[in-house]
């Protein structure tokens, strides 16, 4: 019996009706199943009721903005790939999009074929053999479970602190993208619930890398002056 292929469903959040219709047509004819939302409220309703494999977001929307919507999406489903498709091309906007966990940021006007290729890349990254998902990560060597708060490296259980789990969850949820030091500093705090400083972040990151990495298995890459990237054991 021939196995039925899973059709990738894409949520398109764009308030320009003509652009939305054209984009959905192009993606549908390429084998995807698209669902169009023209604002944040409708998008939230679709996200609550349906499963999606990827979301394409405009930033300027009639009832909110795509940045806030992306933040909500990543809080609820960190593994859902998000691509911004917007006219906002300032460097600070692009960086903000990536800081929020977006897989890509494309500015208008755009070439449809390039957008399709970037969608393929985002979906492939989300479905790679090493899974970075909301509840954990597993590549056969390193296994992380963020619900049970367990970490195992090559069959050995690791002693991971709460802040180290937070670091791991943020990094794996944004695999392949830079997570800035400022973002990490805003998310981490010490045992007295005080936010940690820059030096403490460096020490915590170095200690974490020593725990999960060994020769041939490097997971976290430092981007000098910016932050860190989860490279997935490469």
Tab-separated table of C-alpha atoms in Angstrom:
chain	number	residue	atom	x	y	z
A	1	UNK	CA	0.000	0.000	0.000
A	2	UNK	CA	1.465	3.354	-1.028
A	3	UNK	CA	2.126	5.657	1.896
A	4	UNK	CA	0.378	9.001	1.662
A	5	UNK	CA	2.747	11.963	1.840
A	6	UNK	CA	2.125	14.635	4.448
A	7	UNK	CA	1.229	17.922	2.754
A	8	UNK	CA	2.939	20.812	4.504
A	9	UNK	CA	0.440	23.376	5.765
A	10	UNK	CA	1.525	27.014	5.778
A	11	UNK	CA	-0.179	29.892	7.569
A	12	UNK	CA	0.102	33.126	5.553
A	13	UNK	CA	-0.544	36.253	7.638
A	14	UNK	CA	-0.730	39.157	5.196
A	15	UNK	CA	-3.288	41.991	5.085
A	16	UNK	CA	-2.697	42.894	1.422
A	17	UNK	CA	-5.438	40.738	-0.091
A	18	UNK	CA	-4.005	40.709	-3.615
A	19	UNK	CA	-0.528	39.761	-2.382
A	20	UNK	CA	-1.953	37.126	-0.050
A	21	UNK	CA	-4.044	35.564	-2.824
A	22	UNK	CA	-1.117	35.515	-5.234
A	23	UNK	CA	1.269	34.063	-2.664
A	24	UNK	CA	-1.187	31.373	-1.594
A	25	UNK	CA	-1.809	30.448	-5.238
A	26	UNK	CA	1.925	30.075	-5.911
A	27	UNK	CA	2.473	27.948	-2.811
A	28	UNK	CA	-0.621	25.806	-3.405
A	29	UNK	CA	0.511	25.042	-6.962
A	30	UNK	CA	3.921	24.070	-5.530
A	31	UNK	CA	2.344	21.356	-3.398
A	32	UNK	CA	1.723	23.175	-0.142
A	33	UNK	CA	-1.607	23.759	1.598
A	34	UNK	CA	-2.017	27.404	2.568
A	35	UNK	CA	-4.364	29.089	5.015
A	36	UNK	CA	-4.708	32.874	4.754
A	37	UNK	CA	-5.224	35.221	7.692
A	38	UNK	CA	-5.455	38.975	7.198
A	39	UNK	CA	-4.758	39.964	10.807
A	40	UNK	CA	-3.495	38.813	14.192
A	41	UNK	CA	-6.894	37.846	15.598
A	42	UNK	CA	-7.703	35.459	12.758
A	43	UNK	CA	-4.172	34.052	12.811
A	44	UNK	CA	-4.434	33.280	16.521
A	45	UNK	CA	-7.709	31.464	15.933
A	46	UNK	CA	-6.193	29.327	13.182
A	47	UNK	CA	-3.139	28.552	15.337
A	48	UNK	CA	-5.363	27.404	18.186
A	49	UNK	CA	-7.537	25.164	16.010
A	50	UNK	CA	-5.152	23.764	13.403
A	51	UNK	CA	-1.648	22.337	13.023
A	52	UNK	CA	0.808	24.204	10.785
A	53	UNK	CA	4.264	23.306	9.525
A	54	UNK	CA	5.344	26.906	8.925
A	55	UNK	CA	4.079	30.479	9.338
A	56	UNK	CA	4.762	33.444	7.066
A	57	UNK	CA	4.193	36.769	8.832
A	58	UNK	CA	3.916	40.362	7.716
A	59	UNK	CA	4.919	42.877	10.397
A	60	UNK	CA	2.417	45.688	9.868
A	61	UNK	CA	-1.063	44.242	10.384
A	62	UNK	CA	-4.406	46.028	10.918
A	63	UNK	CA	-4.909	44.713	14.453
A	64	UNK	CA	-1.358	44.334	15.734
A	65	UNK	CA	2.089	43.455	14.435
A	66	UNK	CA	3.919	40.347	13.335
A	67	UNK	CA	6.671	40.734	15.919
A	68	UNK	CA	4.215	40.277	18.779
A	69	UNK	CA	2.531	37.422	16.920
A	70	UNK	CA	5.885	35.695	16.413
A	71	UNK	CA	6.619	36.019	20.123
A	72	UNK	CA	3.279	34.346	20.914
A	73	UNK	CA	3.887	31.585	18.368
A	74	UNK	CA	7.336	30.760	19.731
A	75	UNK	CA	6.044	30.748	23.313
A	76	UNK	CA	3.336	28.228	22.390
A	77	UNK	CA	5.234	26.159	19.782
A	78	UNK	CA	8.947	26.893	19.720
A	79	UNK	CA	9.542	24.373	16.913
A	80	UNK	CA	7.161	26.024	14.405
A	81	UNK	CA	9.305	27.699	11.698
A	82	UNK	CA	8.506	31.372	11.117
A	83	UNK	CA	9.481	33.499	8.122
A	84	UNK	CA	8.911	37.260	8.131
A	85	UNK	CA	7.819	38.701	4.771
A	86	UNK	CA	7.633	42.468	5.171
A	87	UNK	CA	8.478	45.891	3.789
A	88	UNK	CA	10.237	46.798	7.069
A	89	UNK	CA	13.877	46.587	6.022
A	90	UNK	CA	15.709	48.516	8.737
A	91	UNK	CA	18.582	46.623	10.325
A	92	UNK	CA	16.973	46.893	13.768
A	93	UNK	CA	13.771	45.322	12.432
A	94	UNK	CA	15.647	42.426	10.830
A	95	UNK	CA	17.644	41.799	14.016
A	96	UNK	CA	14.463	42.017	16.087
A	97	UNK	CA	12.857	39.379	13.885
A	98	UNK	CA	15.750	36.960	14.355
A	99	UNK	CA	15.927	37.699	18.084
A	100	UNK	CA	12.284	36.619	18.344
A	101	UNK	CA	13.188	33.240	16.855
A	102	UNK	CA	12.346	33.719	13.175
A	103	UNK	CA	13.980	31.271	10.782
A	104	UNK	CA	14.232	33.864	8.016
A	105	UNK	CA	13.482	37.514	7.268
A	106	UNK	CA	12.603	38.483	3.698
A	107	UNK	CA	11.913	42.054	2.615
A	108	UNK	CA	9.449	43.194	-0.045
A	109	UNK	CA	9.593	43.264	-2.995
A	110	UNK	CA	10.718	39.645	-3.215
A	111	UNK	CA	11.246	36.923	-5.795
A	112	UNK	CA	8.748	34.079	-5.449
A	113	UNK	CA	11.277	31.385	-6.378
A	114	UNK	CA	13.706	32.607	-3.706
A	115	UNK	CA	10.910	32.627	-1.124
A	116	UNK	CA	10.007	29.034	-2.078
A	117	UNK	CA	13.615	27.940	-1.674
A	118	UNK	CA	13.836	29.579	1.742
A	119	UNK	CA	10.597	27.862	2.766
A	120	UNK	CA	12.144	24.540	1.745
A	121	UNK	CA	15.219	25.270	3.855
A	122	UNK	CA	13.147	26.258	6.911
A	123	UNK	CA	10.981	23.138	6.631
A	124	UNK	CA	14.007	20.900	6.110
A	125	UNK	CA	15.712	22.369	9.167
A	126	UNK	CA	12.543	21.788	11.202
A	127	UNK	CA	12.365	18.151	10.061
A	128	UNK	CA	16.053	17.229	10.311
A	129	UNK	CA	17.118	14.004	11.957
A	130	UNK	CA	18.326	15.856	15.028
A	131	UNK	CA	15.109	17.146	16.535
A	132	UNK	CA	15.039	20.517	18.248
A	133	UNK	CA	11.469	20.756	19.481
A	134	UNK	CA	9.489	22.376	22.248
A	135	UNK	CA	9.873	19.413	24.611
A	136	UNK	CA	13.465	18.433	23.903
A	137	UNK	CA	16.326	17.562	21.577
A	138	UNK	CA	17.729	14.200	20.483
A	139	UNK	CA	20.457	13.442	17.949
A	140	UNK	CA	21.404	10.007	19.253
A	141	UNK	CA	24.388	11.319	21.239
A	142	UNK	CA	22.774	14.102	23.257
A	143	UNK	CA	19.210	13.766	24.509
A	144	UNK	CA	17.412	16.621	26.288
A	145	UNK	CA	13.936	16.461	27.812
A	146	UNK	CA	12.724	19.902	28.876
A	147	UNK	CA	9.567	18.614	30.558
A	148	UNK	CA	11.251	15.946	32.674
A	149	UNK	CA	14.369	18.170	33.022
A	150	UNK	CA	16.764	15.368	32.124
A	151	UNK	CA	19.879	15.424	29.979
A	152	UNK	CA	21.845	12.414	28.762
A	153	UNK	CA	25.137	12.491	26.848
A	154	UNK	CA	26.318	9.223	25.296
A	155	UNK	CA	24.261	7.257	27.823
A	156	UNK	CA	25.509	9.265	30.826
A	157	UNK	CA	23.014	11.338	32.796
A	158	UNK	CA	24.144	14.945	33.204
A	159	UNK	CA	23.629	17.302	36.126
A	160	UNK	CA	22.090	20.374	34.465
A	161	UNK	CA	21.044	23.457	36.463
A	162	UNK	CA	17.710	25.284	35.880
A	163	UNK	CA	19.445	28.199	34.146
A	164	UNK	CA	21.390	25.800	31.940
A	165	UNK	CA	18.092	24.182	30.895
A	166	UNK	CA	16.754	27.642	30.037
A	167	UNK	CA	19.827	28.291	27.908
A	168	UNK	CA	19.439	24.960	26.141
A	169	UNK	CA	15.759	25.505	25.469
A	170	UNK	CA	16.329	28.982	24.013
A	171	UNK	CA	19.209	27.831	21.848
A	172	UNK	CA	17.597	24.646	20.503
A	173	UNK	CA	14.321	26.476	19.792
A	174	UNK	CA	16.309	28.878	17.585
A	175	UNK	CA	18.683	26.302	16.065
A	176	UNK	CA	20.792	27.751	13.264
A	177	UNK	CA	20.029	31.356	14.266
A	178	UNK	CA	21.937	33.758	16.492
A	179	UNK	CA	20.483	34.199	19.975
A	180	UNK	CA	21.904	37.476	21.222
A	181	UNK	CA	23.540	37.846	24.614
A	182	UNK	CA	20.977	40.534	25.469
A	183	UNK	CA	18.116	38.099	24.807
A	184	UNK	CA	19.720	35.482	27.042
A	185	UNK	CA	20.414	38.015	29.798
A	186	UNK	CA	16.742	39.023	29.796
A	187	UNK	CA	15.632	35.394	30.213
A	188	UNK	CA	18.005	34.212	32.942
A	189	UNK	CA	18.128	34.882	36.667
A	190	UNK	CA	19.914	33.543	39.749
A	191	UNK	CA	18.571	31.609	42.748
A	192	UNK	CA	17.320	34.869	44.302
A	193	UNK	CA	15.453	35.724	41.084
A	194	UNK	CA	17.863	38.526	40.196
A	195	UNK	CA	18.819	38.831	36.534
A	196	UNK	CA	22.356	37.624	35.916
A	197	UNK	CA	25.116	39.842	34.528
A	198	UNK	CA	27.213	39.495	31.398
A	199	UNK	CA	30.144	37.786	33.155
A	200	UNK	CA	27.867	35.230	34.811
A	201	UNK	CA	26.325	34.420	31.417
A	202	UNK	CA	29.783	33.699	29.984
A	203	UNK	CA	30.674	31.457	32.923
A	204	UNK	CA	27.334	29.628	32.741
A	205	UNK	CA	27.687	29.086	28.991
A	206	UNK	CA	31.239	27.752	29.320
A	207	UNK	CA	30.175	25.381	32.102
A	208	UNK	CA	27.238	24.148	30.022
A	209	UNK	CA	29.411	23.512	26.976
A	210	UNK	CA	31.832	21.518	29.075
A	211	UNK	CA	28.948	19.310	30.179
A	212	UNK	CA	27.281	18.586	26.839
A	213	UNK	CA	30.171	18.749	24.365
A	214	UNK	CA	33.186	16.611	23.650
A	215	UNK	CA	35.526	16.082	20.698
A	216	UNK	CA	33.456	15.492	17.579
A	217	UNK	CA	30.271	16.779	19.210
A	218	UNK	CA	30.179	20.584	19.344
A	219	UNK	CA	26.718	22.082	19.833
A	220	UNK	CA	27.125	25.791	20.614
A	221	UNK	CA	29.083	28.279	18.513
A	222	UNK	CA	30.043	31.707	19.838
A	223	UNK	CA	29.474	34.664	17.504
A	224	UNK	CA	31.861	37.285	18.848
A	225	UNK	CA	30.163	40.496	19.895
A	226	UNK	CA	26.674	39.130	19.223
A	227	UNK	CA	25.690	35.883	20.918
A	228	UNK	CA	25.457	32.133	20.324
A	229	UNK	CA	24.162	29.669	17.725
A	230	UNK	CA	22.952	26.119	18.360
A	231	UNK	CA	24.669	24.150	15.585
A	232	UNK	CA	23.178	20.750	16.397
A	233	UNK	CA	26.298	18.678	16.912
A	234	UNK	CA	28.080	19.869	13.766
